[in-house]
Amino acid sequence: MTIPTLEPTSRTLVRPRAGILAREIGGEMVLLDVEEATYYGLNEVGTRVWSLFVEGATLSEIEERLLVEFEVSREILEADLGGLLRDLAEHGLIDVILPHSSAG
């Protein structure tokens, strides 16, 4: 699975895929895909991102919260967040929901 070819926008939503079990252990998140019998680990920042996915935050909201919570530049955060999204999508752990166009 890959992130759709359309570019995610600030209003894009990312949700854990149904059937993915998540457990926080020692400040890090362990994800288990029961169907594929694989697991995936997230560091502290990835764990925070995952919790924001669960809360229903948009990518823009996630970015703004992380800029406040962690000492990082916007450019580095955007690159790292994009990499995390691609990796999670490639492993089939998330669903990416692109907002509908309001063009009329």
PDB file of C-alpha atoms in Angstrom:
ATOM      1  CA  MET A   1       0.000   0.000   0.000  1.00  0.00           C
ATOM      2  CA  THR A   2       1.247   3.506  -0.752  1.00  0.00           C
ATOM      3  CA  ILE A   3       0.021   6.994  -0.066  1.00  0.00           C
ATOM      4  CA  PRO A   4      -2.313   8.052  -2.880  1.00  0.00           C
ATOM      5  CA  THR A   5      -0.672   9.905  -5.746  1.00  0.00           C
ATOM      6  CA  LEU A   6      -2.591  13.027  -4.796  1.00  0.00           C
ATOM      7  CA  GLU A   7      -0.539  15.207  -2.478  1.00  0.00           C
ATOM      8  CA  PRO A   8      -1.822  15.223   1.108  1.00  0.00           C
ATOM      9  CA  THR A   9      -3.057  18.664   2.139  1.00  0.00           C
ATOM     10  CA  SER A  10      -3.321  20.375   5.504  1.00  0.00           C
ATOM     11  CA  ARG A  11      -6.888  19.027   5.784  1.00  0.00           C
ATOM     12  CA  THR A  12      -5.893  15.438   5.046  1.00  0.00           C
ATOM     13  CA  LEU A  13      -6.865  12.961   7.730  1.00  0.00           C
ATOM     14  CA  VAL A  14      -4.851   9.889   8.604  1.00  0.00           C
ATOM     15  CA  ARG A  15      -6.410   7.093  10.596  1.00  0.00           C
ATOM     16  CA  PRO A  16      -5.044   3.819  11.920  1.00  0.00           C
ATOM     17  CA  ARG A  17      -6.262   1.034   9.630  1.00  0.00           C
ATOM     18  CA  ALA A  18      -8.947  -1.174  11.138  1.00  0.00           C
ATOM     19  CA  GLY A  19      -7.446  -4.279  12.675  1.00  0.00           C
ATOM     20  CA  ILE A  20      -4.179  -2.654  13.759  1.00  0.00           C
ATOM     21  CA  LEU A  21      -3.509  -3.170  17.446  1.00  0.00           C
ATOM     22  CA  ALA A  22      -1.463  -0.512  19.212  1.00  0.00           C
ATOM     23  CA  ARG A  23       0.128  -0.591  22.642  1.00  0.00           C
ATOM     24  CA  GLU A  24       2.342   2.022  24.262  1.00  0.00           C
ATOM     25  CA  ILE A  25       5.306   0.510  26.079  1.00  0.00           C
ATOM     26  CA  GLY A  26       7.881   2.692  27.778  1.00  0.00           C
ATOM     27  CA  GLY A  27       6.924   5.822  25.831  1.00  0.00           C
ATOM     28  CA  GLU A  28       7.058   4.065  22.462  1.00  0.00           C
ATOM     29  CA  MET A  29       4.241   2.556  20.428  1.00  0.00           C
ATOM     30  CA  VAL A  30       4.207  -1.002  19.139  1.00  0.00           C
ATOM     31  CA  LEU A  31       1.785  -1.643  16.271  1.00  0.00           C
ATOM     32  CA  LEU A  32       0.625  -5.132  15.390  1.00  0.00           C
ATOM     33  CA  ASP A  33      -1.018  -6.029  12.102  1.00  0.00           C
ATOM     34  CA  VAL A  34      -2.844  -9.209  13.068  1.00  0.00           C
ATOM     35  CA  GLU A  35      -3.795 -10.073   9.461  1.00  0.00           C
ATOM     36  CA  GLU A  36      -0.189  -9.902   8.232  1.00  0.00           C
ATOM     37  CA  ALA A  37       1.339 -11.121  11.507  1.00  0.00           C
ATOM     38  CA  THR A  38       3.823  -8.224  11.512  1.00  0.00           C
ATOM     39  CA  TYR A  39       4.712  -5.589  14.036  1.00  0.00           C
ATOM     40  CA  TYR A  40       6.076  -2.079  13.722  1.00  0.00           C
ATOM     41  CA  GLY A  41       7.659   0.141  16.373  1.00  0.00           C
ATOM     42  CA  LEU A  42       7.364   3.917  16.724  1.00  0.00           C
ATOM     43  CA  ASN A  43       9.740   6.165  18.650  1.00  0.00           C
ATOM     44  CA  GLU A  44       8.531   8.926  20.981  1.00  0.00           C
ATOM     45  CA  VAL A  45       7.657  11.352  18.181  1.00  0.00           C
ATOM     46  CA  GLY A  46       6.005   8.640  16.072  1.00  0.00           C
ATOM     47  CA  THR A  47       4.015   7.608  19.132  1.00  0.00           C
ATOM     48  CA  ARG A  48       2.779  11.192  19.532  1.00  0.00           C
ATOM     49  CA  VAL A  49       1.831  11.333  15.849  1.00  0.00           C
ATOM     50  CA  TRP A  50      -0.079   8.041  16.178  1.00  0.00           C
ATOM     51  CA  SER A  51      -2.010   9.364  19.183  1.00  0.00           C
ATOM     52  CA  LEU A  52      -2.938  12.483  17.181  1.00  0.00           C
ATOM     53  CA  PHE A  53      -4.184  10.247  14.327  1.00  0.00           C
ATOM     54  CA  VAL A  54      -6.412   8.482  16.854  1.00  0.00           C
ATOM     55  CA  GLU A  55      -7.688  11.842  18.191  1.00  0.00           C
ATOM     56  CA  GLY A  56      -8.798  12.823  14.668  1.00  0.00           C
ATOM     57  CA  ALA A  57      -6.346  15.669  14.071  1.00  0.00           C
ATOM     58  CA  THR A  58      -5.692  16.811  10.502  1.00  0.00           C
ATOM     59  CA  LEU A  59      -2.130  16.844   9.175  1.00  0.00           C
ATOM     60  CA  SER A  60      -2.040  20.615   9.675  1.00  0.00           C
ATOM     61  CA  GLU A  61      -3.127  20.267  13.302  1.00  0.00           C
ATOM     62  CA  ILE A  62      -0.576  17.513  13.876  1.00  0.00           C
ATOM     63  CA  GLU A  63       2.197  19.643  12.404  1.00  0.00           C
ATOM     64  CA  GLU A  64       1.283  22.666  14.541  1.00  0.00           C
ATOM     65  CA  ARG A  65       1.134  20.588  17.746  1.00  0.00           C
ATOM     66  CA  LEU A  66       4.481  18.941  17.063  1.00  0.00           C
ATOM     67  CA  LEU A  67       6.121  22.305  16.381  1.00  0.00           C
ATOM     68  CA  VAL A  68       5.031  23.406  19.861  1.00  0.00           C
ATOM     69  CA  GLU A  69       5.852  20.135  21.633  1.00  0.00           C
ATOM     70  CA  PHE A  70       9.232  19.358  20.051  1.00  0.00           C
ATOM     71  CA  GLU A  71      12.208  21.552  19.274  1.00  0.00           C
ATOM     72  CA  VAL A  72      12.314  21.190  15.486  1.00  0.00           C
ATOM     73  CA  SER A  73      12.144  23.417  12.419  1.00  0.00           C
ATOM     74  CA  ARG A  74       9.081  23.302  10.190  1.00  0.00           C
ATOM     75  CA  GLU A  75      11.181  22.058   7.240  1.00  0.00           C
ATOM     76  CA  ILE A  76      12.605  19.109   9.166  1.00  0.00           C
ATOM     77  CA  LEU A  77       9.219  18.295  10.685  1.00  0.00           C
ATOM     78  CA  GLU A  78       7.522  18.308   7.272  1.00  0.00           C
ATOM     79  CA  ALA A  79      10.177  16.000   5.821  1.00  0.00           C
ATOM     80  CA  ASP A  80      10.109  13.626   8.798  1.00  0.00           C
ATOM     81  CA  LEU A  81       6.307  13.558   8.987  1.00  0.00           C
ATOM     82  CA  GLY A  82       6.095  12.866   5.246  1.00  0.00           C
ATOM     83  CA  GLY A  83       8.580  10.010   5.614  1.00  0.00           C
ATOM     84  CA  LEU A  84       6.629   8.537   8.520  1.00  0.00           C
ATOM     85  CA  LEU A  85       3.368   8.741   6.568  1.00  0.00           C
ATOM     86  CA  ARG A  86       4.908   7.016   3.545  1.00  0.00           C
ATOM     87  CA  ASP A  87       6.386   4.286   5.723  1.00  0.00           C
ATOM     88  CA  LEU A  88       3.157   3.653   7.641  1.00  0.00           C
ATOM     89  CA  ALA A  89       1.182   3.585   4.372  1.00  0.00           C
ATOM     90  CA  GLU A  90       3.646   1.201   2.721  1.00  0.00           C
ATOM     91  CA  HIS A  91       3.244  -1.151   5.681  1.00  0.00           C
ATOM     92  CA  GLY A  92      -0.557  -0.904   5.424  1.00  0.00           C
ATOM     93  CA  LEU A  93      -0.951   0.544   8.913  1.00  0.00           C
ATOM     94  CA  ILE A  94      -2.929   3.683   8.054  1.00  0.00           C
ATOM     95  CA  ASP A  95      -5.743   4.938   5.871  1.00  0.00           C
ATOM     96  CA  VAL A  96      -5.169   8.343   4.247  1.00  0.00           C
ATOM     97  CA  ILE A  97      -8.352  10.325   3.724  1.00  0.00           C
ATOM     98  CA  LEU A  98      -7.917  13.188   1.285  1.00  0.00           C
ATOM     99  CA  PRO A  99     -10.458  16.028   1.541  1.00  0.00           C
ATOM    100  CA  HIS A 100     -12.906  16.394  -1.314  1.00  0.00           C
ATOM    101  CA  SER A 101     -12.232  19.218  -3.717  1.00  0.00           C
ATOM    102  CA  SER A 102     -14.647  22.122  -3.425  1.00  0.00           C
ATOM    103  CA  ALA A 103     -14.084  23.191  -7.027  1.00  0.00           C
ATOM    104  CA  GLY A 104     -17.310  24.046  -8.649  1.00  0.00           C
TER     105      GLY A 104
END
